[in-house]
Amino acid sequence: QVQLVESGGGVVQPGGSLRLSCAASGFTFSSSGIHWVRQAPGKGLEWVAFIRYDGSNKYYADSVKGRFTISRDNFKNTLYLQMNSLRAEDTAVYYCARRGISGSPDYWGQGTLVTVSS
Amino acid sequence: DIQMTQSPSSLSASVGDRVTITCRASQGIRNDLGWYQQKPGKAPKRLIYAASSLQSGVPSRFSGSGSGTEFTLTISSLQPEDFATYYCLQHNGYPSFTFGPGTKVDIK
């Protein structure tokens, strides 16, 4: 079955960096676009970034553009999110989610918590 | 940017009740809309895609309708496991998407 497993979350100081990973299994990873989505504590869901199946195009929310970088390794079936210049407002659970055929994300990981605090 | 609103923001209902949640888009999005259920501490789960198509494995008491700017999620007979927060998501502006603010369904 389709599985997405995030890792790499933790506590980091403002201005610091963190790299999240999302390990995929149960489907042809190299054929699927993947999103990062986040949810601040007690808040709603916010789209963060997307990468096409082959890594040829990457897209970002304005709130993270220039600070976050999405990438993928199709040989390792793994998605990444490099987060630099972190701010308190980046504190959230970060989910990876597969883009479904219909266009909306169909499968989600369980999430990894990032806390930006001094 | 396309903005999404949902109503109500919360509701209290009893097991067996029929529940309807409405989502409105600030501009037409055809049928590029999904509905998601989220329980505390869990990832969102897709219930409906393309506005009215039922995700495989989701009970048939869930249904979606609408097109353009107004959409509805209906739960025909609320079950105990359905108490959760529900979000609509529009994906008309590839590849980004926007969620509605959510509707929390709790026990009356």
XYZ file of C-alpha atoms in Angstrom:
226
model
C 0.000 0.000 0.000
C 1.032 3.610 -0.484
C 3.178 4.881 2.383
C 4.830 8.206 3.015
C 6.984 8.577 6.117
C 8.403 11.944 7.143
C 11.420 12.433 9.369
C 13.893 15.105 10.363
C 11.738 17.366 12.486
C 12.914 18.825 15.762
C 13.646 21.990 17.695
C 15.786 24.647 16.015
C 16.658 28.223 16.892
C 15.421 31.160 14.818
C 17.706 31.621 11.839
C 18.695 27.972 11.886
C 18.311 25.216 9.308
C 16.696 21.803 9.140
C 16.226 19.188 6.435
C 13.096 17.083 6.316
C 12.838 13.782 4.476
C 9.846 11.859 3.165
C 10.421 8.181 2.335
C 7.934 6.749 -0.139
C 6.887 3.165 -0.830
C 4.043 1.198 -2.363
C 3.845 3.186 -5.612
C 6.038 4.381 -8.473
C 7.624 7.358 -6.781
C 9.365 8.548 -9.959
C 5.966 9.019 -11.646
C 4.359 11.172 -8.961
C 4.488 14.842 -8.087
C 4.767 15.423 -4.341
C 3.744 18.316 -2.098
C 4.858 19.593 1.278
C 2.008 20.946 3.400
C 2.213 22.330 6.925
C -0.090 22.929 9.839
C 0.790 25.298 12.669
C -0.386 24.198 16.126
C -4.152 24.586 16.362
C -4.357 26.144 12.890
C -5.417 25.191 9.398
C -3.469 23.632 6.545
C -1.075 25.562 4.309
C 0.492 24.434 1.055
C 4.291 24.897 1.151
C 5.922 23.480 -1.975
C 5.563 21.062 -4.895
C 7.985 19.183 -7.102
C 7.125 17.487 -10.362
C 7.685 13.746 -10.787
C 11.060 14.233 -12.466
C 12.225 17.198 -10.406
C 12.137 19.462 -13.468
C 9.944 22.108 -11.873
C 9.584 23.280 -8.303
C 7.041 25.654 -6.840
C 6.846 27.458 -3.501
C 4.431 29.415 -1.376
C 5.388 33.076 -1.066
C 5.862 32.590 2.674
C 8.828 30.232 2.148
C 10.216 31.297 -1.242
C 13.947 31.935 -1.079
C 14.307 30.114 2.253
C 13.058 26.567 1.553
C 14.192 24.194 -1.187
C 12.303 21.091 -2.274
C 14.181 18.258 -3.950
C 13.895 14.539 -4.607
C 15.995 11.456 -5.220
C 14.067 9.056 -7.426
C 16.656 6.331 -6.892
C 16.126 6.465 -3.136
C 12.352 7.107 -3.386
C 12.810 10.071 -1.085
C 11.615 13.671 -1.036
C 13.392 16.429 0.838
C 12.687 19.898 2.192
C 15.715 22.003 3.079
C 14.589 24.784 5.387
C 16.927 27.725 6.019
C 16.535 31.023 7.877
C 13.794 29.512 9.993
C 11.346 31.762 11.798
C 8.987 31.235 14.705
C 6.074 31.257 12.257
C 7.516 28.194 10.510
C 6.660 26.136 13.589
C 4.273 23.454 12.351
C 3.708 19.819 11.557
C 5.040 19.229 8.056
C 3.347 16.650 5.852
C 4.355 15.245 2.486
C 1.447 14.343 0.227
C 1.251 12.697 -3.185
C -0.480 14.536 -5.984
C -3.364 12.337 -7.084
C -4.456 11.767 -10.670
C -7.429 14.082 -10.169
C -5.080 16.876 -9.036
C -5.776 16.932 -5.310
C -3.372 15.196 -2.911
C -4.504 11.648 -2.227
C -2.045 10.052 0.228
C -0.370 11.823 3.130
C 2.395 10.971 5.539
C 1.912 11.107 9.306
C 3.802 14.390 9.612
C 6.902 15.608 11.426
C 6.930 18.482 13.916
C 9.260 21.426 13.452
C 9.570 23.848 16.348
C 11.455 27.108 15.875
C 12.248 28.556 19.267
C 15.110 30.046 21.227
C -5.200 34.135 -5.377
C -8.292 31.997 -4.930
C -9.782 32.257 -1.457
C -11.954 29.574 0.123
C -14.599 30.021 2.778
C -16.438 27.322 4.673
C -19.632 27.372 6.659
C -20.353 26.725 9.350
C -17.014 26.961 11.149
C -18.307 24.461 13.691
C -21.422 22.454 14.364
C -22.794 20.136 16.988
C -24.738 17.116 15.829
C -26.007 13.774 17.048
C -25.329 10.300 15.748
C -27.710 9.655 12.877
C -28.069 13.327 11.893
C -27.672 14.534 8.337
C -24.844 17.061 8.166
C -24.105 19.535 5.373
C -20.968 21.658 5.047
C -20.604 24.359 2.391
C -17.452 25.628 0.739
C -17.304 28.695 -1.504
C -14.512 29.800 -3.821
C -13.737 33.446 -4.580
C -13.765 32.619 -8.293
C -14.835 29.709 -10.442
C -12.744 26.564 -9.996
C -14.736 24.148 -12.184
C -14.785 20.912 -10.146
C -11.179 21.184 -8.900
C -12.141 20.552 -5.298
C -11.561 17.872 -2.696
C -12.910 17.249 0.785
C -10.726 16.019 3.653
C -11.353 14.723 7.135
C -8.805 15.312 9.876
C -8.834 13.877 13.372
C -6.637 15.272 16.181
C -2.983 14.327 15.778
C -3.586 12.662 12.407
C -2.964 13.548 8.793
C -5.843 14.683 6.592
C -7.667 11.910 4.780
C -9.248 12.514 1.371
C -12.960 11.717 1.235
C -14.045 13.271 -2.067
C -12.141 14.308 -5.167
C -13.235 16.186 -8.299
C -16.051 17.686 -6.190
C -18.268 14.611 -6.237
C -16.221 11.432 -6.647
C -15.975 9.196 -3.599
C -12.462 8.143 -2.621
C -12.018 4.372 -2.633
C -12.692 2.886 0.806
C -14.696 5.856 2.086
C -18.228 5.014 3.311
C -21.057 5.912 0.970
C -22.713 8.123 3.623
C -20.243 10.785 2.459
C -21.119 12.647 -0.737
C -20.021 15.801 -2.484
C -21.678 18.104 -4.975
C -21.208 21.426 -6.689
C -19.213 23.118 -9.385
C -17.864 26.571 -10.101
C -17.911 28.490 -6.823
C -20.206 26.600 -4.457
C -19.674 23.093 -3.119
C -21.249 20.879 -0.499
C -20.141 17.927 1.578
C -22.992 15.863 3.018
C -22.843 13.130 5.614
C -26.169 11.348 5.314
C -26.173 9.699 8.758
C -23.461 10.843 11.148
C -21.529 8.052 12.843
C -19.377 8.244 16.006
C -16.181 7.978 13.967
C -17.178 11.004 11.864
C -16.572 13.555 14.611
C -13.611 15.448 13.183
C -12.633 18.603 11.322
C -13.470 18.794 7.627
C -11.581 20.877 5.066
C -12.254 21.661 1.456
C -9.265 22.096 -0.846
C -9.203 23.816 -4.252
C -6.474 22.889 -6.721
C -7.526 24.963 -9.718
C -4.300 26.991 -9.658
C -1.732 24.243 -10.468
C 0.320 23.251 -8.685
C -0.536 25.135 -5.521
C -3.751 24.651 -3.652
C -5.732 26.418 -0.962
C -7.616 24.918 1.928
C -10.775 26.229 3.441
C -10.547 27.225 7.123
C -12.231 24.029 8.284
C -15.483 22.916 9.916
C -15.299 21.176 13.272
C -18.035 18.606 13.817
C -18.542 17.614 17.427
C -21.039 15.731 19.511
C -24.202 17.495 20.636
